[in-house]
Coordinates of C-alpha atoms in Angstrom, one line a residue:
X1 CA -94.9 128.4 -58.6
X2 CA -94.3 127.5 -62.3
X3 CA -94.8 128.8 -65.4
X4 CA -94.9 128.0 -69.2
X5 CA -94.0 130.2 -72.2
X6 CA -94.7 129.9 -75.8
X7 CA -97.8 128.0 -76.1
X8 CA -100.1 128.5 -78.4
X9 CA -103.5 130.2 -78.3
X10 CA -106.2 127.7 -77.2
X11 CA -107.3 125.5 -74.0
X12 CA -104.8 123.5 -72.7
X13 CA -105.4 121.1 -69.2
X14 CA -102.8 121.0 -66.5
X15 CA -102.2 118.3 -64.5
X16 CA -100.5 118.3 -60.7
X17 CA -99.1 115.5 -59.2
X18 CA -97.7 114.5 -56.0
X19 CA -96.8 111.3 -54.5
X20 CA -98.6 112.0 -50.9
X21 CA -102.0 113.2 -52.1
X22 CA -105.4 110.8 -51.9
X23 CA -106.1 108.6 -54.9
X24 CA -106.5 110.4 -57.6
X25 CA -103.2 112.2 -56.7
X26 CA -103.2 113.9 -60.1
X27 CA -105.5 116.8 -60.2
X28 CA -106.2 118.7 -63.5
X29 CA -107.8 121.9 -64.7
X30 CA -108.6 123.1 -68.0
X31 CA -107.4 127.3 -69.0
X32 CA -106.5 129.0 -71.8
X33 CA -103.7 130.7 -72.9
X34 CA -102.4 133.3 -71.2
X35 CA -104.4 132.9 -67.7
X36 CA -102.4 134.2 -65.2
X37 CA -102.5 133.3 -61.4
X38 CA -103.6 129.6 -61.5
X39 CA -104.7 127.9 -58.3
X40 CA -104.6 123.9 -57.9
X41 CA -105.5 122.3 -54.4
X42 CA -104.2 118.9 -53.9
X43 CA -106.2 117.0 -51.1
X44 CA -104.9 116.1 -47.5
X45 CA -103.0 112.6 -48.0
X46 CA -103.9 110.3 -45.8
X47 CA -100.8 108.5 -44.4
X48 CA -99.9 105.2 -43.2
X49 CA -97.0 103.7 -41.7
X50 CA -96.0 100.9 -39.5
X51 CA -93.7 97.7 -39.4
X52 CA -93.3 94.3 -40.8
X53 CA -91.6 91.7 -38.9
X54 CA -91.0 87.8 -37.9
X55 CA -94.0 86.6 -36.4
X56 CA -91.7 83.9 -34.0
X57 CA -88.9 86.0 -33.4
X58 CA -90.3 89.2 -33.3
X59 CA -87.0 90.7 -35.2
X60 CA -87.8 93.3 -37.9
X61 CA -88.2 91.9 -41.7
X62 CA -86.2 94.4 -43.7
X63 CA -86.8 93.7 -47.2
X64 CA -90.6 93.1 -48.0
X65 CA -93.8 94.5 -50.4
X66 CA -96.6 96.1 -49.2
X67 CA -100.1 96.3 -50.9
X68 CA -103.2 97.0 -49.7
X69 CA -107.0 95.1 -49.8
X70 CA -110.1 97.4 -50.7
X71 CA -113.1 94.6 -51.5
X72 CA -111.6 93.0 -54.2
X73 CA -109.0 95.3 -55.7
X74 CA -105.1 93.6 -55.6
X75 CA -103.0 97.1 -56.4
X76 CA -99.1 96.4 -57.4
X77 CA -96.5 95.4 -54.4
X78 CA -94.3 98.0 -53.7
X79 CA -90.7 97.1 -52.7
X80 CA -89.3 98.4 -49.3
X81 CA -86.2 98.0 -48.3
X82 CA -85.9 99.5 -44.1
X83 CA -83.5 97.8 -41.3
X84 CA -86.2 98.3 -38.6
X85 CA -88.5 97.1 -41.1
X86 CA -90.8 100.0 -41.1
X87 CA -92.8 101.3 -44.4
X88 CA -94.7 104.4 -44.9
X89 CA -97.6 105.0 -47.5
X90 CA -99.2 108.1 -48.5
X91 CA -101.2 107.1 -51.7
X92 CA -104.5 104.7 -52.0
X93 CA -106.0 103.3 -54.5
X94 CA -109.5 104.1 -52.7
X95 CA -111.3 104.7 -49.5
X96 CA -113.0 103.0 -46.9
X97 CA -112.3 99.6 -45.0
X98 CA -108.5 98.0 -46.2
X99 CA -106.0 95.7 -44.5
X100 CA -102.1 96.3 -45.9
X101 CA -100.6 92.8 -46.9
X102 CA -97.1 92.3 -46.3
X103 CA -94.8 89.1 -47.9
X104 CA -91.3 88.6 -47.9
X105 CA -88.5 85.7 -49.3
X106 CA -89.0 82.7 -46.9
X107 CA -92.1 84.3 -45.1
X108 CA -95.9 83.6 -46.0
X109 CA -98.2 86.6 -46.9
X110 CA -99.3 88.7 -43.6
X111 CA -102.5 90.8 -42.8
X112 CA -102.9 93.5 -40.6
X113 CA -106.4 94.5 -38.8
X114 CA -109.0 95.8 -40.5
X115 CA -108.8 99.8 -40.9
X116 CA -111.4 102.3 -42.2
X117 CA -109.6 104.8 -43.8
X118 CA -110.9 108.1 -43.6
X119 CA -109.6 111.2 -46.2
X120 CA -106.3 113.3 -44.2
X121 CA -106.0 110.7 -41.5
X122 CA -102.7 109.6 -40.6
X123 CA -102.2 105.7 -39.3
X124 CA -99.3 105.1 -37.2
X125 CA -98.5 101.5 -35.8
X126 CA -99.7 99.1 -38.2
X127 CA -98.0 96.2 -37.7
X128 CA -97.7 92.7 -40.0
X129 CA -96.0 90.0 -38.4
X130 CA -94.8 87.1 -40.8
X131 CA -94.7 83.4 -40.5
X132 CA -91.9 81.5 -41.8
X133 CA -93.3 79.1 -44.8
X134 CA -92.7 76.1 -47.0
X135 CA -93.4 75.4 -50.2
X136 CA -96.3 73.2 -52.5
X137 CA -95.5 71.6 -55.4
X138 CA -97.2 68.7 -57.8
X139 CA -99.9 68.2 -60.8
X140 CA -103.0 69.1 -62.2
X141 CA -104.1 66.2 -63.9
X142 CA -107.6 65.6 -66.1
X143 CA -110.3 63.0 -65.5
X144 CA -108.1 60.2 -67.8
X145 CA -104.5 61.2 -65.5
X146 CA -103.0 63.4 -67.8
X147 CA -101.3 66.8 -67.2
X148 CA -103.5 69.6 -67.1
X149 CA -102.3 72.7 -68.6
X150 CA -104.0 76.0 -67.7
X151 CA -105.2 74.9 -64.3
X152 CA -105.4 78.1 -61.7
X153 CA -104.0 76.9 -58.3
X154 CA -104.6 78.6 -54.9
X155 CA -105.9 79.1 -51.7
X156 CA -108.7 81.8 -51.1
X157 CA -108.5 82.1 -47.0
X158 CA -104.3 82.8 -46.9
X159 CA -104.6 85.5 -49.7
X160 CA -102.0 84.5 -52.4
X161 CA -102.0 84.7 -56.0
X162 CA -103.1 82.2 -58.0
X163 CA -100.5 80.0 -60.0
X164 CA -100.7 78.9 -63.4
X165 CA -100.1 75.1 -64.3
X166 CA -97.5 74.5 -67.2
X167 CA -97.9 72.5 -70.0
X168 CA -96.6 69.0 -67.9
X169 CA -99.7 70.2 -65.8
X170 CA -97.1 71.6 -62.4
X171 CA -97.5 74.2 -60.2
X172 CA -95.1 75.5 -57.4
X173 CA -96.1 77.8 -54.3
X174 CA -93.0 79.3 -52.8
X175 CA -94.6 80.6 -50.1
X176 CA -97.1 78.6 -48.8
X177 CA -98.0 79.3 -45.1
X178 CA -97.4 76.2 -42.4
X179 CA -99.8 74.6 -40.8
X180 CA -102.6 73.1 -43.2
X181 CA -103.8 74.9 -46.5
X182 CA -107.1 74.1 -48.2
X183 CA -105.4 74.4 -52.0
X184 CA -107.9 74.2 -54.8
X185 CA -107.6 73.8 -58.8
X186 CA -110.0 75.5 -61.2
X187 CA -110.5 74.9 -65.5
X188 CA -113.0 75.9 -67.7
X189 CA -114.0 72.7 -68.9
X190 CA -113.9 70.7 -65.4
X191 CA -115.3 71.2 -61.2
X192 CA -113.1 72.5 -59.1
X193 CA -111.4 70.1 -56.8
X194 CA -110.3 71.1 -53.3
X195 CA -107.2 69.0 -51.6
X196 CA -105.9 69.7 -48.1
X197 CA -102.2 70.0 -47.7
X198 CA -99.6 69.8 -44.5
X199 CA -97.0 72.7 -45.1
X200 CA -93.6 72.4 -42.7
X201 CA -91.7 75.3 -42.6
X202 CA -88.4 75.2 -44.8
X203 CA -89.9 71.9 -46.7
X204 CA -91.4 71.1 -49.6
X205 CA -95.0 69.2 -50.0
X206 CA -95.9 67.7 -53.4
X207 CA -99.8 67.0 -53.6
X208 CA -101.9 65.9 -57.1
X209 CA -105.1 67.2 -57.6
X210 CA -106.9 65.4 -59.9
X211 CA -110.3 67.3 -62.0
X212 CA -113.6 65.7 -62.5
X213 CA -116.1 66.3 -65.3
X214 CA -118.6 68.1 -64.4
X215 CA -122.2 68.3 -65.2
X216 CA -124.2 69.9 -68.7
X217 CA -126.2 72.6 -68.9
X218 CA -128.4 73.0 -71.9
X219 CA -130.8 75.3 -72.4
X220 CA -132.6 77.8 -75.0
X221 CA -132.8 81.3 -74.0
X222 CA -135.9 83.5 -75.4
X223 CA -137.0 86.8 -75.7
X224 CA -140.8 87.4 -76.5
X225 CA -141.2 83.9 -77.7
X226 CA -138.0 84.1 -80.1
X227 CA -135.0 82.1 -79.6
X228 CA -131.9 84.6 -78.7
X229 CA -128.8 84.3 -80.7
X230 CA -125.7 86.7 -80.3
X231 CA -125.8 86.9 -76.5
X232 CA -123.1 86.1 -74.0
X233 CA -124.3 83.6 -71.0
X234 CA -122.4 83.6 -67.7
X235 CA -122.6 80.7 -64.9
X236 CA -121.4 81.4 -61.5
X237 CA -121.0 79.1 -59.0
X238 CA -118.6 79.3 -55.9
X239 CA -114.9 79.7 -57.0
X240 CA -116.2 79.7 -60.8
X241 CA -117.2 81.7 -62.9
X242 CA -117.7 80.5 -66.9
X243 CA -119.0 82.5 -69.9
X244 CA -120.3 81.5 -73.8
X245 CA -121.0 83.2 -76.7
X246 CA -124.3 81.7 -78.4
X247 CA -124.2 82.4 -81.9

């Protein structure tokens, strides 16, 4: 129970939080001054825990991040730190179908099954098991050779972030998974170009990826036999996705 004193007259909203509750663990009611005997319910969390460790050795991982997939949300990593390399969750960013992704220093990023998670359910057992990696390095480089700054690097099918290219047009993967890797490059003002790479555990692979032009689009857009000005126009195409203001 809690209480405060000395508020002013008027309507004031209180909010309750707790760690272990189901997304949105902060519930909050609206009262007035002076209400007595206020009543907030916080949901049934739901709960999950289970254990992240070497996929070859089968020995637990004890420091590694967990984050969850929902569609197409990424939520922060959160740090864990366990000598049996177990973790335990009890807030999500949403319902319905998720896998928890696991990564740790030396280790490519892991998946678990598919779950559907249900509101008050508790998960026990997940497990992740990690694959030692290697590491990807090289060069964007522009139809003419020359380092491509601004190029986004990565690899849909092993789940990764995308990496950024610096202004000498490099990018580095520190935790590439072994075996080979489909890495593409993206820019908004080339295709995308799709390389195939070896990774060896505990080595490095260098790779260029060299950008095309691609082709124009030209068009005028109407509205009730008047030209449009003002609008935004979007192209999508697989692993693009380009927008332009026409004045």
């Amino acid at each position: 129970r809690c209480s405060f004193k000395g508020l002013d007259e008027g309507e004031y909203s209180i909010s309750t939080y707790h760690p272990y509750t189901n997304h949105p663990g902060t519930v909050t009611r609206k009262v007035q001054a002076g209400t007595k005997n206020v009543d907030i319910t916080l949901k049934k969390p739901t709960i999950v825990r289970g254990q992240v460790f070497d996929a070859r050795t089968k020995e637990p991982i004890e420091q590694f991040e967990i984050r969850e997939v929902h569609l197409h949300a990424f939520p922060n990593w959160l740090p864990f730190g366990d000598e049996e390399g177990r973790f335990e969750i009890g807030e999500w960013e949403a319902l319905g179908d998720k896998k928890v992704v696991a990564r740790a220093k030396g280790y490519a990023i892991g998946l678990s099954d598919m779950f559907t998670f249900e509101v008050g359910k508790t998960y026990d057992n997940v497990v992740i098991a990690l694959k030692r990696s290697g590491r990807v390095s090289g060069r964007v480089l522009d139809p003419n050779g020359k380092p491509l700054r601004d190029a986004s690097v990565g690899s849909h099918e092993h789940g990764f972030d995308n990496v950024v290219t610096n202004a000498q047009g490099e990018f580095s993967i520190a935790d590439a998974p072994a075996g080979e890797m489909a890495l593409r490059a993206w820019h908004s003002k080339y295709t995308s170009e799709l390389v195939n790479v070896e990774v060896v555990v505990g080595e490095e692979r260098r790779v260029d990826i060299q950008m095309l032009k691609g082709a124009q689009v030209e068009g005028t857009l109407w509205h009730r036999d008047e030209a449009m000005s003002a609008v935004r126009i979007e192209f999508n195409a697989i692993g693009q996705n380009f927008s332009k203001e026409v004045k």
